[in-house]
């Protein structure tokens, strides 16, 4: 008996020692690069940016609301503001308002690099809550205000300022560089789809694609004091499934035991009660490896032993926040629920839309299977509401392309930690999966607890200094076009 206890004690002691050993030897994989020389940015850049933001290039849910005069104005603005870009780069429009520029490299044996962004913006939902005008405020207190300052004229103007500046210095890249700016990323992305189709028809294989999707975060990840630049290496898929129930209706004075509303509501209830399985994605493993060693003791211990503590880590993510939960599983969000026209009529039809964001490893089809099984009621008809999209493939983190994005970030923001991550929303870059295996999603603005809600929300803004650093970052990406 004593011997058994002793063995048990030794086993437990050994296990704890093993876990602690791994925690204390969990060393940082952050790579340092010398800071780049801080180039001057012309004062005109901020005014160009403010002017770009003042043009309400809004993408509405209903295509009938599309205001082409604003997009015409934006086209004219680009042409007038970036003369060297338009003089020296190839330029093609797709669907009139999506732009593709081609900057010929000196070494045609190198596969091109593509810098992406989009200049459409989401509508203003609650203008009364804005403290400034979303399209007319301009610059105030070293801050540029307005819809699109973050999402994502920051990228369009940041990239064009960098290119115009480099052209004025007589610079030519070795690798051909494409600039692709979509005009309807917030709705269908058909502009980006057209560009991708064109590049494919030209047999273009890109060595690197950089689009929006992640940023530099501050105080958003518990246990880390430093700023963290996240590089999105994959993005979730998107599908909306419509649920419809048709049953006999009638007068509400003599209701049947079950109505279409009851059946539909119960179906949604069952679906919500059976969430998709939580999973550790490659992005999450990469994040734990890159950021874990810089975290507080508890997280560091967990991440250093992620193979043993996977269940614990997943349940912590699940309960920590909605964003944490979204990063580990396919999410279920009922977004539309409609039935009934009059308070004393039992409706014959009830309908609901449920939006799913699909984690890498699952598909639109596997989501449909899960929904069918969870609801388990043949009276509920299920349809895909739109074509949707499967999750993107996962781009590697041990590639020259990833290292180039990484290096360019460190050269401009020497103090940040950098790690890979999963993008839970969608970007235009998902349409480029046939063009490149190296698609990364990062735009160099800061997301903090203070400005988090302005993204697609109220008082969208970005600091002038932050925007100017953004130009420096895109410049650095271009200078690093050899991907070494
Ligand atoms: Zn965007």
Coordinates of C-alpha atoms and ligand atoms in Angstrom, one line a residue:
X1 CA 0.0 0.0 0.0
X2 CA 2.8 2.4 1.0
X3 CA 4.6 1.5 -2.1
X4 CA 1.6 2.3 -4.3
X5 CA 1.2 5.6 -2.6
X6 CA 4.8 6.4 -3.2
X7 CA 4.6 5.5 -6.8
X8 CA 1.5 7.7 -7.2
X9 CA 3.2 10.6 -5.5
X10 CA 6.2 10.3 -7.7
X11 CA 4.0 10.2 -10.8
X12 CA 2.1 13.3 -9.8
X13 CA 5.3 15.0 -8.8
X14 CA 6.9 14.0 -12.1
X15 CA 3.9 15.3 -14.1
X16 CA 3.9 18.7 -12.3
X17 CA 7.7 19.0 -12.8
X18 CA 7.2 18.1 -16.5
X19 CA 4.6 20.8 -17.0
X20 CA 6.6 23.4 -15.1
X21 CA 9.7 22.5 -17.0
X22 CA 7.9 23.1 -20.3
X23 CA 6.5 26.3 -19.0
X24 CA 9.9 27.8 -18.0
X25 CA 11.6 26.6 -21.1
X26 CA 8.8 27.9 -23.4
X27 CA 11.0 30.5 -25.1
X28 CA 10.0 33.3 -27.4
X29 CA 10.1 32.8 -31.1
X30 CA 9.9 36.5 -31.9
X31 CA 12.5 37.5 -34.5
X32 CA 14.0 41.0 -34.3
X33 CA 14.8 43.1 -37.3
X34 CA 16.5 46.5 -37.2
X35 CA 14.0 49.4 -37.4
X36 CA 13.7 50.9 -40.8
X37 CA 14.8 54.5 -41.4
X38 CA 11.9 56.7 -40.6
X39 CA 11.0 58.4 -43.9
X40 CA 9.2 61.7 -44.0
X41 CA 5.6 61.6 -45.1
X42 CA 4.3 64.6 -46.9
X43 CA 1.6 66.6 -45.1
X44 CA -0.6 66.3 -48.2
X45 CA -1.1 62.5 -47.4
X46 CA -3.5 63.2 -44.6
X47 CA -5.5 65.6 -46.7
X48 CA -5.7 63.1 -49.5
X49 CA -6.9 60.6 -46.9
X50 CA -9.5 63.0 -45.5
X51 CA -10.7 63.7 -49.1
X52 CA -11.0 60.0 -49.9
X53 CA -13.1 59.5 -46.8
X54 CA -15.3 62.5 -47.7
X55 CA -16.7 60.6 -50.7
X56 CA -19.5 58.4 -49.5
X57 CA -18.7 55.2 -51.5
X58 CA -21.3 53.2 -49.6
X59 CA -22.2 49.6 -50.3
X60 CA -25.9 49.1 -49.5
X61 CA -27.5 45.7 -49.0
X62 CA -30.0 46.6 -51.8
X63 CA -28.1 47.0 -55.1
X64 CA -30.8 49.5 -56.2
X65 CA -29.3 52.0 -53.7
X66 CA -25.9 51.9 -55.3
X67 CA -24.9 55.5 -56.0
X68 CA -22.6 55.4 -59.0
X69 CA -21.9 59.2 -58.9
X70 CA -20.0 58.7 -55.7
X71 CA -17.9 55.9 -57.2
X72 CA -17.3 58.0 -60.3
X73 CA -16.1 60.8 -58.0
X74 CA -13.8 58.4 -56.3
X75 CA -12.3 57.2 -59.6
X76 CA -11.7 60.8 -60.5
X77 CA -10.1 61.5 -57.1
X78 CA -7.7 58.6 -57.6
X79 CA -6.7 59.8 -61.0
X80 CA -6.1 63.3 -59.9
X81 CA -4.4 62.6 -56.6
X82 CA -1.9 60.0 -57.8
X83 CA -0.6 61.2 -61.2
X84 CA 2.6 59.1 -61.1
X85 CA 0.7 55.9 -60.3
X86 CA -1.6 56.6 -63.3
X87 CA 1.3 57.5 -65.6
X88 CA 3.6 54.7 -64.9
X89 CA 1.5 51.7 -63.7
X90 CA -0.7 49.6 -65.8
X91 CA -4.3 50.3 -64.8
X92 CA -7.5 48.4 -65.5
X93 CA -11.0 48.8 -64.1
X94 CA -13.4 45.9 -63.4
X95 CA -17.1 46.6 -63.1
X96 CA -16.0 50.2 -63.6
X97 CA -15.1 50.8 -60.0
X98 CA -12.7 48.1 -58.9
X99 CA -9.1 49.0 -59.7
X100 CA -6.2 46.8 -60.6
X101 CA -2.8 48.5 -61.0
X102 CA 0.3 46.6 -62.3
X103 CA 3.8 47.9 -61.4
X104 CA 6.2 46.1 -63.6
X105 CA 9.2 44.6 -61.8
X106 CA 12.7 44.4 -63.2
X107 CA 12.9 40.6 -62.7
X108 CA 10.2 38.9 -64.7
X109 CA 11.3 35.5 -63.3
X110 CA 9.7 36.4 -60.0
X111 CA 6.1 35.7 -59.2
X112 CA 4.2 38.9 -58.4
X113 CA 3.1 40.3 -55.1
X114 CA -0.5 41.7 -54.6
X115 CA -1.4 44.4 -52.2
X116 CA -5.2 44.6 -51.7
X117 CA -7.7 46.8 -50.0
X118 CA -11.2 48.2 -50.7
X119 CA -12.8 51.6 -50.9
X120 CA -16.4 50.9 -50.4
X121 CA -17.8 51.4 -46.9
X122 CA -20.7 50.2 -44.8
X123 CA -23.7 52.5 -44.4
X124 CA -24.3 54.8 -41.4
X125 CA -26.8 53.0 -39.2
X126 CA -27.3 55.5 -36.4
X127 CA -26.1 58.9 -37.5
X128 CA -27.5 60.5 -34.3
X129 CA -25.0 58.6 -32.2
X130 CA -22.0 60.0 -34.2
X131 CA -20.3 63.0 -32.5
X132 CA -19.0 64.1 -35.9
X133 CA -20.3 64.0 -39.5
X134 CA -19.3 60.6 -40.9
X135 CA -18.3 62.1 -44.3
X136 CA -17.6 65.8 -43.6
X137 CA -15.5 66.1 -40.4
X138 CA -12.0 65.8 -41.9
X139 CA -9.1 66.2 -39.5
X140 CA -9.6 67.3 -36.0
X141 CA -7.0 67.1 -33.1
X142 CA -4.6 65.0 -35.2
X143 CA -7.3 62.5 -35.9
X144 CA -9.0 61.8 -39.2
X145 CA -12.7 61.1 -38.8
X146 CA -15.2 59.4 -41.0
X147 CA -16.6 56.2 -42.3
X148 CA -13.9 54.2 -44.0
X149 CA -10.9 55.6 -42.1
X150 CA -10.3 52.1 -40.7
X151 CA -12.3 49.9 -43.0
X152 CA -10.6 50.3 -45.5
X153 CA -9.6 53.4 -47.2
X154 CA -6.7 53.3 -44.8
X155 CA -5.3 50.5 -47.0
X156 CA -6.2 52.1 -50.4
X157 CA -4.8 55.5 -49.6
X158 CA -1.9 54.1 -47.5
X159 CA -0.8 51.9 -50.4
X160 CA -1.2 54.6 -53.0
X161 CA 0.7 57.2 -51.0
X162 CA 3.6 54.7 -50.6
X163 CA 3.7 53.9 -54.3
X164 CA 3.4 57.5 -55.4
X165 CA 6.3 58.4 -53.0
X166 CA 8.5 55.6 -54.3
X167 CA 7.7 56.4 -57.9
X168 CA 8.8 60.0 -57.2
X169 CA 12.1 58.7 -55.9
X170 CA 12.6 56.7 -59.2
X171 CA 12.1 53.3 -57.4
X172 CA 11.3 50.2 -59.4
X173 CA 10.6 46.9 -57.6
X174 CA 12.3 43.7 -58.7
X175 CA 9.1 41.7 -58.3
X176 CA 6.0 42.9 -60.2
X177 CA 3.5 44.4 -57.8
X178 CA -0.3 44.5 -58.3
X179 CA -2.5 46.8 -56.4
X180 CA -6.1 45.5 -56.2
X181 CA -8.8 47.8 -54.8
X182 CA -12.3 46.4 -54.6
X183 CA -15.4 48.6 -54.8
X184 CA -17.9 46.2 -53.2
X185 CA -16.1 44.1 -50.6
X186 CA -18.8 44.9 -48.0
X187 CA -21.5 43.2 -50.1
X188 CA -20.5 40.7 -52.7
X189 CA -16.9 41.3 -53.6
X190 CA -17.8 40.8 -57.3
X191 CA -15.1 43.4 -58.2
X192 CA -12.4 41.3 -56.5
X193 CA -13.9 38.1 -58.0
X194 CA -13.5 39.8 -61.5
X195 CA -9.9 40.7 -60.7
X196 CA -9.1 37.2 -59.5
X197 CA -10.7 35.8 -62.7
X198 CA -8.6 38.1 -64.8
X199 CA -5.3 37.2 -63.0
X200 CA -6.2 33.5 -63.3
X201 CA -6.8 33.9 -67.1
X202 CA -3.3 35.5 -67.3
X203 CA -1.8 32.5 -65.4
X204 CA -0.7 34.7 -62.6
X205 CA 0.6 32.9 -59.5
X206 CA 1.3 35.4 -56.7
X207 CA 4.1 34.8 -54.2
X208 CA 2.3 36.9 -51.7
X209 CA -1.1 38.5 -51.2
X210 CA -1.7 41.0 -48.5
X211 CA -5.2 42.2 -47.6
X212 CA -7.0 43.7 -44.6
X213 CA -8.4 41.4 -41.9
X214 CA -6.2 41.8 -38.8
X215 CA -4.4 44.7 -37.2
X216 CA -2.2 45.7 -34.3
X217 CA -4.1 45.0 -31.1
X218 CA -3.6 46.6 -27.7
X219 CA -5.1 45.5 -24.4
X220 CA -7.5 43.1 -26.2
X221 CA -5.7 39.9 -25.3
X222 CA -5.6 39.3 -21.6
X223 CA -2.2 38.9 -19.9
X224 CA -0.1 40.7 -22.5
X225 CA 1.0 44.2 -22.0
X226 CA 2.7 44.7 -25.4
X227 CA 1.0 45.5 -28.6
X228 CA 0.4 42.4 -30.7
X229 CA 0.3 42.5 -34.5
X230 CA -1.9 39.7 -35.7
X231 CA -1.4 38.3 -39.2
X232 CA -4.5 36.5 -40.4
X233 CA -3.4 33.2 -42.1
X234 CA -6.9 32.0 -42.8
X235 CA -10.5 33.2 -42.7
X236 CA -13.7 31.6 -41.7
X237 CA -16.3 30.6 -44.2
X238 CA -19.8 32.1 -44.4
X239 CA -23.2 30.6 -45.1
X240 CA -26.7 31.5 -44.2
X241 CA -29.3 28.8 -44.1
X242 CA -33.0 29.5 -44.3
X243 CA -35.5 27.5 -42.2
X244 CA -39.1 27.4 -43.3
X245 CA -42.1 25.8 -41.7
X246 CA -45.5 25.6 -43.6
X247 CA -48.4 24.4 -41.6
X248 CA -52.2 24.9 -41.4
X249 CA -52.9 28.3 -39.8
X250 CA -56.3 29.5 -38.7
X251 CA -58.1 31.6 -36.1
X252 CA -56.2 32.2 -33.0
X253 CA -59.3 31.5 -30.9
X254 CA -58.9 27.8 -31.6
X255 CA -55.2 27.2 -32.0
X256 CA -53.9 23.7 -32.9
X257 CA -51.5 22.1 -30.5
X258 CA -48.5 23.3 -32.6
X259 CA -48.2 26.1 -35.1
X260 CA -45.5 27.0 -37.7
X261 CA -44.1 29.5 -35.1
X262 CA -43.8 26.8 -32.4
X263 CA -42.1 24.3 -34.7
X264 CA -39.6 26.9 -36.0
X265 CA -38.9 28.3 -32.5
X266 CA -38.3 24.8 -31.1
X267 CA -36.0 24.0 -34.1
X268 CA -33.9 27.1 -33.5
X269 CA -33.8 26.2 -29.8
X270 CA -32.5 22.7 -30.6
X271 CA -29.9 24.1 -33.0
X272 CA -28.6 26.5 -30.4
X273 CA -28.4 23.8 -27.8
X274 CA -26.1 21.8 -30.1
X275 CA -23.2 24.0 -30.9
X276 CA -20.5 22.9 -33.3
X277 CA -17.4 21.2 -31.9
X278 CA -14.7 23.4 -30.5
X279 CA -11.4 23.0 -32.3
X280 CA -7.8 24.2 -32.1
X281 CA -7.0 25.6 -35.5
X282 CA -3.5 25.9 -37.0
X283 CA -3.8 29.7 -36.5
X284 CA -4.5 29.2 -32.8
X285 CA -1.6 26.8 -32.4
X286 CA 0.7 29.3 -34.1
X287 CA -0.6 32.1 -31.9
X288 CA 0.0 30.2 -28.8
X289 CA 3.5 29.4 -29.9
X290 CA 4.4 33.0 -30.9
X291 CA 2.6 35.0 -28.2
X292 CA 2.4 32.4 -25.3
X293 CA 6.0 32.9 -24.0
X294 CA 5.3 36.6 -23.5
X295 CA 2.1 36.0 -21.5
X296 CA 1.4 35.9 -17.8
X297 CA 2.2 32.7 -15.9
X298 CA -1.2 31.0 -16.2
X299 CA -1.5 31.4 -20.0
X300 CA 2.1 30.6 -20.5
X301 CA 1.7 27.4 -18.6
X302 CA -1.4 26.5 -20.6
X303 CA 0.0 27.3 -24.0
X304 CA 3.4 25.6 -23.3
X305 CA 1.4 22.4 -22.5
X306 CA -1.4 22.9 -25.1
X307 CA -1.2 19.3 -26.2
X308 CA -2.1 18.1 -22.7
X309 CA -4.4 21.0 -21.7
X310 CA -6.3 21.4 -25.0
X311 CA -9.7 20.8 -23.5
X312 CA -9.1 23.4 -20.7
X313 CA -7.8 26.0 -23.2
X314 CA -10.8 25.5 -25.5
X315 CA -13.3 25.9 -22.6
X316 CA -11.5 29.0 -21.4
X317 CA -11.8 30.5 -24.9
X318 CA -15.4 29.5 -25.1
X319 CA -16.4 31.2 -21.9
X320 CA -14.0 34.2 -22.1
X321 CA -15.8 36.2 -24.8
X322 CA -17.9 36.0 -28.0
X323 CA -14.7 36.6 -30.0
X324 CA -12.9 33.9 -28.1
X325 CA -15.7 31.5 -28.9
X326 CA -15.8 32.5 -32.5
X327 CA -12.1 31.7 -32.9
X328 CA -12.5 28.0 -31.9
X329 CA -15.7 26.9 -33.6
X330 CA -18.3 27.4 -36.3
X331 CA -20.8 29.9 -34.8
X332 CA -24.6 29.9 -35.1
X333 CA -26.3 33.2 -35.3
X334 CA -30.1 33.4 -36.0
X335 CA -30.4 36.8 -37.7
X336 CA -33.9 37.0 -39.2
X337 CA -37.1 35.6 -37.8
X338 CA -40.4 36.3 -39.5
X339 CA -44.0 35.0 -39.2
X340 CA -47.4 36.4 -38.8
X341 CA -49.3 39.4 -40.1
X342 CA -52.1 39.9 -37.6
X343 CA -52.5 39.3 -33.9
X344 CA -55.5 37.0 -34.2
X345 CA -54.3 34.9 -37.1
X346 CA -52.1 31.8 -36.7
X347 CA -49.7 32.1 -39.6
X348 CA -49.3 29.3 -42.1
X349 CA -45.6 30.1 -42.7
X350 CA -42.7 30.9 -40.4
X351 CA -39.3 31.6 -41.6
X352 CA -35.9 32.2 -40.1
X353 CA -32.4 32.9 -41.3
X354 CA -29.4 31.6 -39.5
X355 CA -25.9 32.8 -40.3
X356 CA -22.9 30.5 -39.8
X357 CA -19.2 31.4 -39.8
X358 CA -17.4 28.2 -40.6
X359 CA -14.1 27.3 -39.1
X360 CA -11.3 25.8 -41.2
X361 CA -11.8 22.1 -41.5
X362 CA -15.6 22.3 -42.0
X363 CA -17.6 23.1 -45.1
X364 CA -21.0 24.5 -46.1
X365 CA -22.1 20.9 -46.6
X366 CA -21.0 19.7 -43.2
X367 CA -22.8 22.7 -41.6
X368 CA -26.0 21.7 -43.4
X369 CA -25.6 18.1 -42.1
X370 CA -25.1 19.4 -38.6
X371 CA -28.2 21.6 -38.8
X372 CA -30.3 18.8 -40.2
X373 CA -29.2 16.4 -37.4
X374 CA -29.6 18.9 -34.7
X375 CA -33.1 20.0 -35.7
X376 CA -34.3 16.5 -36.5
X377 CA -37.7 17.6 -37.7
X378 CA -38.8 17.0 -41.3
X379 CA -41.4 19.8 -41.1
X380 CA -38.5 22.3 -41.1
X381 CA -37.3 22.8 -44.7
X382 CA -33.7 23.9 -45.0
X383 CA -32.2 26.0 -47.9
X384 CA -29.0 27.8 -48.5
X385 CA -29.9 31.5 -48.6
X386 CA -26.9 32.3 -50.9
X387 CA -23.9 30.7 -52.3
X388 CA -21.8 31.6 -49.3
X389 CA -18.1 30.6 -49.1
X390 CA -16.1 27.8 -47.5
X391 CA -13.3 28.7 -45.1
X392 CA -10.1 29.7 -46.8
X393 CA -7.1 27.4 -47.0
X394 CA -4.5 28.1 -44.3
X395 CA -1.5 30.0 -45.4
X396 CA 1.8 28.7 -44.0
X397 CA 3.8 30.5 -41.3
X398 CA 7.1 29.0 -42.3
X399 CA 7.3 30.7 -45.6
X400 CA 9.3 33.6 -47.1
X401 CA 6.0 35.4 -47.7
X402 CA 4.9 35.2 -44.0
X403 CA 8.4 36.3 -42.9
X404 CA 8.2 39.3 -45.3
X405 CA 5.0 40.5 -43.7
X406 CA 6.5 39.8 -40.3
X407 CA 9.7 41.6 -41.1
X408 CA 8.0 44.6 -42.6
X409 CA 5.9 45.0 -39.4
X410 CA 8.9 44.7 -37.1
X411 CA 10.9 47.2 -39.2
X412 CA 8.2 49.9 -38.6
X413 CA 6.8 48.8 -35.3
X414 CA 9.9 47.4 -33.5
X415 CA 8.1 46.8 -30.1
X416 CA 5.2 44.7 -31.2
X417 CA 4.9 41.0 -30.7
X418 CA 3.7 39.2 -33.9
X419 CA 1.6 36.1 -34.2
X420 CA -0.7 34.3 -36.7
X421 CA -4.4 34.3 -36.2
X422 CA -7.7 33.4 -37.7
X423 CA -9.9 36.1 -39.3
X424 CA -13.5 35.6 -38.2
X425 CA -15.0 38.0 -40.7
X426 CA -14.6 37.9 -44.5
X427 CA -12.3 39.8 -46.8
X428 CA -11.9 40.1 -50.6
X429 CA -8.7 38.0 -50.4
X430 CA -10.8 34.9 -50.1
X431 CA -11.5 35.2 -53.8
X432 CA -7.7 35.0 -54.5
X433 CA -7.2 31.5 -53.1
X434 CA -6.8 30.2 -56.7
X435 CA -4.0 32.8 -57.3
X436 CA -1.8 32.2 -54.3
X437 CA -1.1 29.8 -51.4
X438 CA 0.4 32.7 -49.4
X439 CA -2.5 35.0 -48.5
X440 CA -2.0 37.1 -45.4
X441 CA -4.5 39.5 -43.8
X442 CA -3.1 42.5 -41.9
X443 CA -3.5 46.3 -42.0
X444 CA -1.4 48.3 -39.7
X445 CA -3.9 50.3 -37.7
X446 CA -4.4 49.8 -34.0
X447 CA -7.5 48.2 -32.4
X448 CA -7.9 48.9 -28.7
X449 CA -10.8 48.7 -26.2
X450 CA -11.3 52.5 -27.0
X451 CA -11.8 52.3 -30.7
X452 CA -13.1 48.7 -31.0
X453 CA -16.7 49.8 -31.5
X454 CA -15.9 52.3 -34.3
X455 CA -15.2 49.5 -36.7
X456 CA -18.4 49.4 -38.8
X457 CA -19.8 51.5 -36.0
X458 CA -19.8 55.0 -34.5
X459 CA -17.1 57.7 -34.8
X460 CA -14.8 55.7 -37.0
X461 CA -11.4 57.4 -36.9
X462 CA -7.7 57.0 -37.1
X463 CA -4.8 59.1 -35.8
X464 CA -2.8 61.1 -38.4
X465 CA 0.5 59.6 -37.0
X466 CA -1.0 56.1 -37.2
X467 CA -2.0 56.6 -40.8
X468 CA 1.5 58.0 -41.6
X469 CA 3.1 54.9 -40.1
X470 CA 0.7 52.9 -42.2
X471 CA 2.2 54.5 -45.3
X472 CA 5.6 53.6 -44.0
X473 CA 4.6 50.0 -43.5
X474 CA 3.2 49.6 -47.1
X475 CA 6.4 51.3 -48.3
X476 CA 8.4 48.7 -46.4
X477 CA 6.3 45.8 -47.8
X478 CA 7.2 47.1 -51.3
X479 CA 10.9 47.6 -50.5
X480 CA 10.9 44.0 -49.2
X481 CA 9.4 42.7 -52.5
X482 CA 12.3 40.2 -52.9
X483 CA 10.8 38.3 -50.0
X484 CA 14.0 37.7 -48.2
Ligands
LIG1 ZN1 -13.0 45.8 -44.9

